[in-house]
Short mmCIF file of C-alpha atoms in Angstrom, two decimals:
data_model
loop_
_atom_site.label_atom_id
_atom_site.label_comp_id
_atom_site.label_asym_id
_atom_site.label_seq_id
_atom_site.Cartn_x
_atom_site.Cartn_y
_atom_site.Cartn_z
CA UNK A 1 105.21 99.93 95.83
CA UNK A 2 106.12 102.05 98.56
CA UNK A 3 110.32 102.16 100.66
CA UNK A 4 110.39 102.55 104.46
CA UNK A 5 113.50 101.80 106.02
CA UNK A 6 115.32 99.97 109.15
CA UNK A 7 118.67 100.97 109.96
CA UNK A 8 119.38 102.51 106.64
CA UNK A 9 118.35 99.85 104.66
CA UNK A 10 115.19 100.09 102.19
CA UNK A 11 112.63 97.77 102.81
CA UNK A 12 109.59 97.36 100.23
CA UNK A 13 106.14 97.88 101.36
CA UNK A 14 103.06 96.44 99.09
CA UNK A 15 99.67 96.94 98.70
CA UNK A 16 97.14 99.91 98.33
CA UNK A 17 97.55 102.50 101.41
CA UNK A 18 94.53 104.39 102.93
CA UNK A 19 94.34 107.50 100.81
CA UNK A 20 92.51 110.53 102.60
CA UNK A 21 89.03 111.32 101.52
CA UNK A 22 88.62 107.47 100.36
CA UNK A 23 86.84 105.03 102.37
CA UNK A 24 88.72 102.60 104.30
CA UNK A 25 88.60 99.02 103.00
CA UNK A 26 86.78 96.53 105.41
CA UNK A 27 88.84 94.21 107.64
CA UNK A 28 88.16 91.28 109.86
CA UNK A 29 90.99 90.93 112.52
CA UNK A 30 91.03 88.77 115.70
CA UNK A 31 91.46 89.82 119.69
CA UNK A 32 93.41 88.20 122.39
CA UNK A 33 90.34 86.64 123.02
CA UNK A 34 90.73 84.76 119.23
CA UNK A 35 86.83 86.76 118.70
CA UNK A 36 86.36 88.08 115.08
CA UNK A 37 86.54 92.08 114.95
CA UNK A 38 85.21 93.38 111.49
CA UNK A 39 86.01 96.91 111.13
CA UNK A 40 82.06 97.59 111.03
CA UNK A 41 81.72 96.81 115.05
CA UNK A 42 83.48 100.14 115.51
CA UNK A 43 80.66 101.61 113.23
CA UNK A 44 78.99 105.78 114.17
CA UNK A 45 82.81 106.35 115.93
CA UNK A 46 86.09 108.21 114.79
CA UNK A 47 88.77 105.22 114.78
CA UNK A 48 92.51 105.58 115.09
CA UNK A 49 94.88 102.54 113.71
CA UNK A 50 98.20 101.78 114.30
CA UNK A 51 99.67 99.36 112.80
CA UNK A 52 102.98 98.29 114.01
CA UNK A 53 105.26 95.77 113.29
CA UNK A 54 105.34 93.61 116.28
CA UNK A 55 103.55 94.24 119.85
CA UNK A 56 106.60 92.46 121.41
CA UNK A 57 109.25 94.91 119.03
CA UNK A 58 110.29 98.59 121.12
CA UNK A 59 108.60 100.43 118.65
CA UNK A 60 105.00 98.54 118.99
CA UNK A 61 104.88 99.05 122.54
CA UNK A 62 105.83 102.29 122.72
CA UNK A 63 103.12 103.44 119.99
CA UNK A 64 100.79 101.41 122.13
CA UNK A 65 101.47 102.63 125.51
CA UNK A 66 102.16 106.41 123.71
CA UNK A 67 97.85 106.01 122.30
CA UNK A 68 96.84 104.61 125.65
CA UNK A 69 97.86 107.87 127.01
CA UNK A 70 96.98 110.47 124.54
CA UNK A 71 93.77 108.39 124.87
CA UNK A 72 92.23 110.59 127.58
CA UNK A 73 91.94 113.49 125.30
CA UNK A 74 90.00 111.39 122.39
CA UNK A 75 87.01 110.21 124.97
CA UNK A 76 84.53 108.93 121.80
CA UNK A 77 87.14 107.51 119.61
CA UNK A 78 88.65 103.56 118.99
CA UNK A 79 91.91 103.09 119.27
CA UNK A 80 93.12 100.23 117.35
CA UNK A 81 96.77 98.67 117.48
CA UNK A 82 97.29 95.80 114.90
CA UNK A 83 100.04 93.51 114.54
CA UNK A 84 100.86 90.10 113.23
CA UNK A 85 100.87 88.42 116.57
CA UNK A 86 99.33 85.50 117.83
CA UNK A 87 96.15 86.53 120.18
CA UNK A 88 98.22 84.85 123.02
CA UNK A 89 101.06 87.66 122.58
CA UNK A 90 98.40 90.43 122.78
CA UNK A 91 96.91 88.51 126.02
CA UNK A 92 100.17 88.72 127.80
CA UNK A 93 101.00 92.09 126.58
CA UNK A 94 97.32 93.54 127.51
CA UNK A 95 98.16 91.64 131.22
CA UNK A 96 101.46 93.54 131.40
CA UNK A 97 100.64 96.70 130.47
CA UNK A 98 96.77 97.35 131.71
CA UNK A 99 95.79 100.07 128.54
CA UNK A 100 92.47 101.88 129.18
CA UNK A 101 91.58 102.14 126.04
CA UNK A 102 93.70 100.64 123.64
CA UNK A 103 92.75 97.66 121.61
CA UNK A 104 94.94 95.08 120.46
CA UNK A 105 94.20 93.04 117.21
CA UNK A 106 95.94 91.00 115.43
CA UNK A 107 96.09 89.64 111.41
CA UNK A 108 95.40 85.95 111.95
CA UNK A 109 92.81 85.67 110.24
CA UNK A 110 92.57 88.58 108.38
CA UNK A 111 95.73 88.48 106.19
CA UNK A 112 94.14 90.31 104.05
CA UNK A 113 94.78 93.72 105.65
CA UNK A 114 98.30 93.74 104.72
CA UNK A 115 97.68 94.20 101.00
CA UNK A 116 94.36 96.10 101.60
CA UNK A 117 96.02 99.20 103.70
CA UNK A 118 99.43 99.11 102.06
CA UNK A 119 101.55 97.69 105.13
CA UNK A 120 102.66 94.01 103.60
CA UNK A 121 106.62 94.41 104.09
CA UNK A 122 107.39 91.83 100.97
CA UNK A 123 111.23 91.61 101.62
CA UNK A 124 113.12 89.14 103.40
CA UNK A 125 113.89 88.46 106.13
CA UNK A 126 110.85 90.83 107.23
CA UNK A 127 108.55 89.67 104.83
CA UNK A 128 105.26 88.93 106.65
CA UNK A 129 105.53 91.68 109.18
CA UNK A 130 103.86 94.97 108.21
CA UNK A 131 105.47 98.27 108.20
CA UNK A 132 104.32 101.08 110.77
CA UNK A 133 101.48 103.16 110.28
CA UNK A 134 99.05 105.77 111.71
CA UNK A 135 95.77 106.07 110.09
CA UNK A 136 92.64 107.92 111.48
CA UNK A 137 88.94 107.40 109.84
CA UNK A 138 86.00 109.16 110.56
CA UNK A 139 83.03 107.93 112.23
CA UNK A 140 81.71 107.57 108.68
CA UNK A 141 85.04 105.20 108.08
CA UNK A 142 86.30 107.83 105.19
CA UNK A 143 90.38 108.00 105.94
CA UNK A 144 91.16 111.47 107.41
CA UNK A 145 94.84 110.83 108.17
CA UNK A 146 96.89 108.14 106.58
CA UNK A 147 100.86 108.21 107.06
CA UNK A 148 102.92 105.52 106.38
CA UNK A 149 105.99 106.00 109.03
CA UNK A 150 109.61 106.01 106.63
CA UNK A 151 111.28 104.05 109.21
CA UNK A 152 110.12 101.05 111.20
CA UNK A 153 112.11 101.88 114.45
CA UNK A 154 110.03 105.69 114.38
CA UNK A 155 106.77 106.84 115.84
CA UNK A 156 104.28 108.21 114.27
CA UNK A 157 103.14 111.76 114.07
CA UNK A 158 100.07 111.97 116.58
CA UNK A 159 99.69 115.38 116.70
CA UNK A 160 99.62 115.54 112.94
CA UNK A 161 96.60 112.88 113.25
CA UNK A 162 94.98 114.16 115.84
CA UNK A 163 94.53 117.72 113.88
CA UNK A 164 93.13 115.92 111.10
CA UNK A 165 90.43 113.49 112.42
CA UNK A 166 90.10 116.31 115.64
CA UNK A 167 89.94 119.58 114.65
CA UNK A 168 90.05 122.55 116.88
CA UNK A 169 86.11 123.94 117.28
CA UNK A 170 86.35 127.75 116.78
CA UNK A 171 84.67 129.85 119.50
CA UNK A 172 81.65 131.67 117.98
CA UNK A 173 82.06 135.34 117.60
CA UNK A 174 79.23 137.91 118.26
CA UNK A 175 78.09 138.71 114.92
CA UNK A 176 79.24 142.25 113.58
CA UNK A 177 76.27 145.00 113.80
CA UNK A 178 76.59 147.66 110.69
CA UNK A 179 73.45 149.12 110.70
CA UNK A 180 73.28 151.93 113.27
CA UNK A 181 69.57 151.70 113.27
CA UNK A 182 69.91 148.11 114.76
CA UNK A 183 72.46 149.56 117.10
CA UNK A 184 70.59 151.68 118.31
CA UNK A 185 67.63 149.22 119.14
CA UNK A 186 70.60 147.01 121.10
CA UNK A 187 71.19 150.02 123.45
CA UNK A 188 67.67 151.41 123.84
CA UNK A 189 66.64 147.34 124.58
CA UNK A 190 65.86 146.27 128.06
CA UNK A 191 64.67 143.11 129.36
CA UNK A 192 61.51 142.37 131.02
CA UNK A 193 61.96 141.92 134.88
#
């Protein structure tokens, strides 16, 4: 069992979170809409989840509006927020707020999620919620980034995640020449005109 904490006070966290290099469980979660979203609808794409407490705490919607944003720079990857809210909270917040590309989902129907990525806060009074989380899979769905935020009131570490699931591409070099007698065929070559 994992600790987080709110306000200095340890708060227990159960189930089995994402560990990197595994593949992440399957899910079926629910949309403002109240449509069934199995993880495998987001198949062939890098994902991004962020599981928060609440949509309608300060901390969910500032992780939310924070992704929406940082958004632009991950053009071919799904940006997931999950919550325990009812779809109708997610339909007023996703009027309110107008994300691009942020989706909001919720555990209605899909309770299972709390146990099966380690986010089930099992202490009262918060028992039910789920603690925050970042957790980026790969378009294969094999967890690149998992981190399990210590304190419910902090963000996340984005720029940790987005190293992880979106590593810099290193510029190819010209390859190293040696061999003088290849140099020497470089120098003496010229194109056809």
């Amino acid at each position: 069992m994992a600790t987080v904490y709110l306000n200095h006070t340890e708060i227990n966290v159960g189930g089995q979170f994402p560990v990197v290099g595994e593949y992440a469980h399957s899910f079926l979660l629910v949309d403002s809409g109240m449509i069934d979203v199995p993880l495998s609808r987001f198949a062939g794409k890098p994902k991004i989840i962020a599981v928060i407490p609440s949509i309608d705490s300060e901390i969910g919607l500032i992780i939310a509006r924070q992704l929406d944003r940082l958004s632009a720079d991950w053009p071919d990857c799904v940006i997931l927020v999950i919550s325990v809210d009812t779809p109708y909270a997610l339909s007023r917040v996703i009027e309110q707020e107008r994300f691009r590309r942020v989706q909001l989902l919720c555990t209605l129907r899909g309770r299972d999620f709390h146990k099966d990525y380690g986010v089930m806060i099992t202490d009262i009074p918060l028992s039910g919620f789920m603690a925050t989380a970042l957790i980026g899979l790969n378009a294969y769905d094999i967890v690149m980034y998992s981190e399990l935020v210590s304190d419910l009131s902090f963000e996340p570490d984005y720029g940790a995640m987005a190293e992880c699931l979106f590593p810099p591409v290193e510029e190819e070099s010209e390859p190293i020449i040696d061999d003088a007698e290849q140099i020497a065929k470089l120098e003496r070559y010229e194109p056809n005109s």
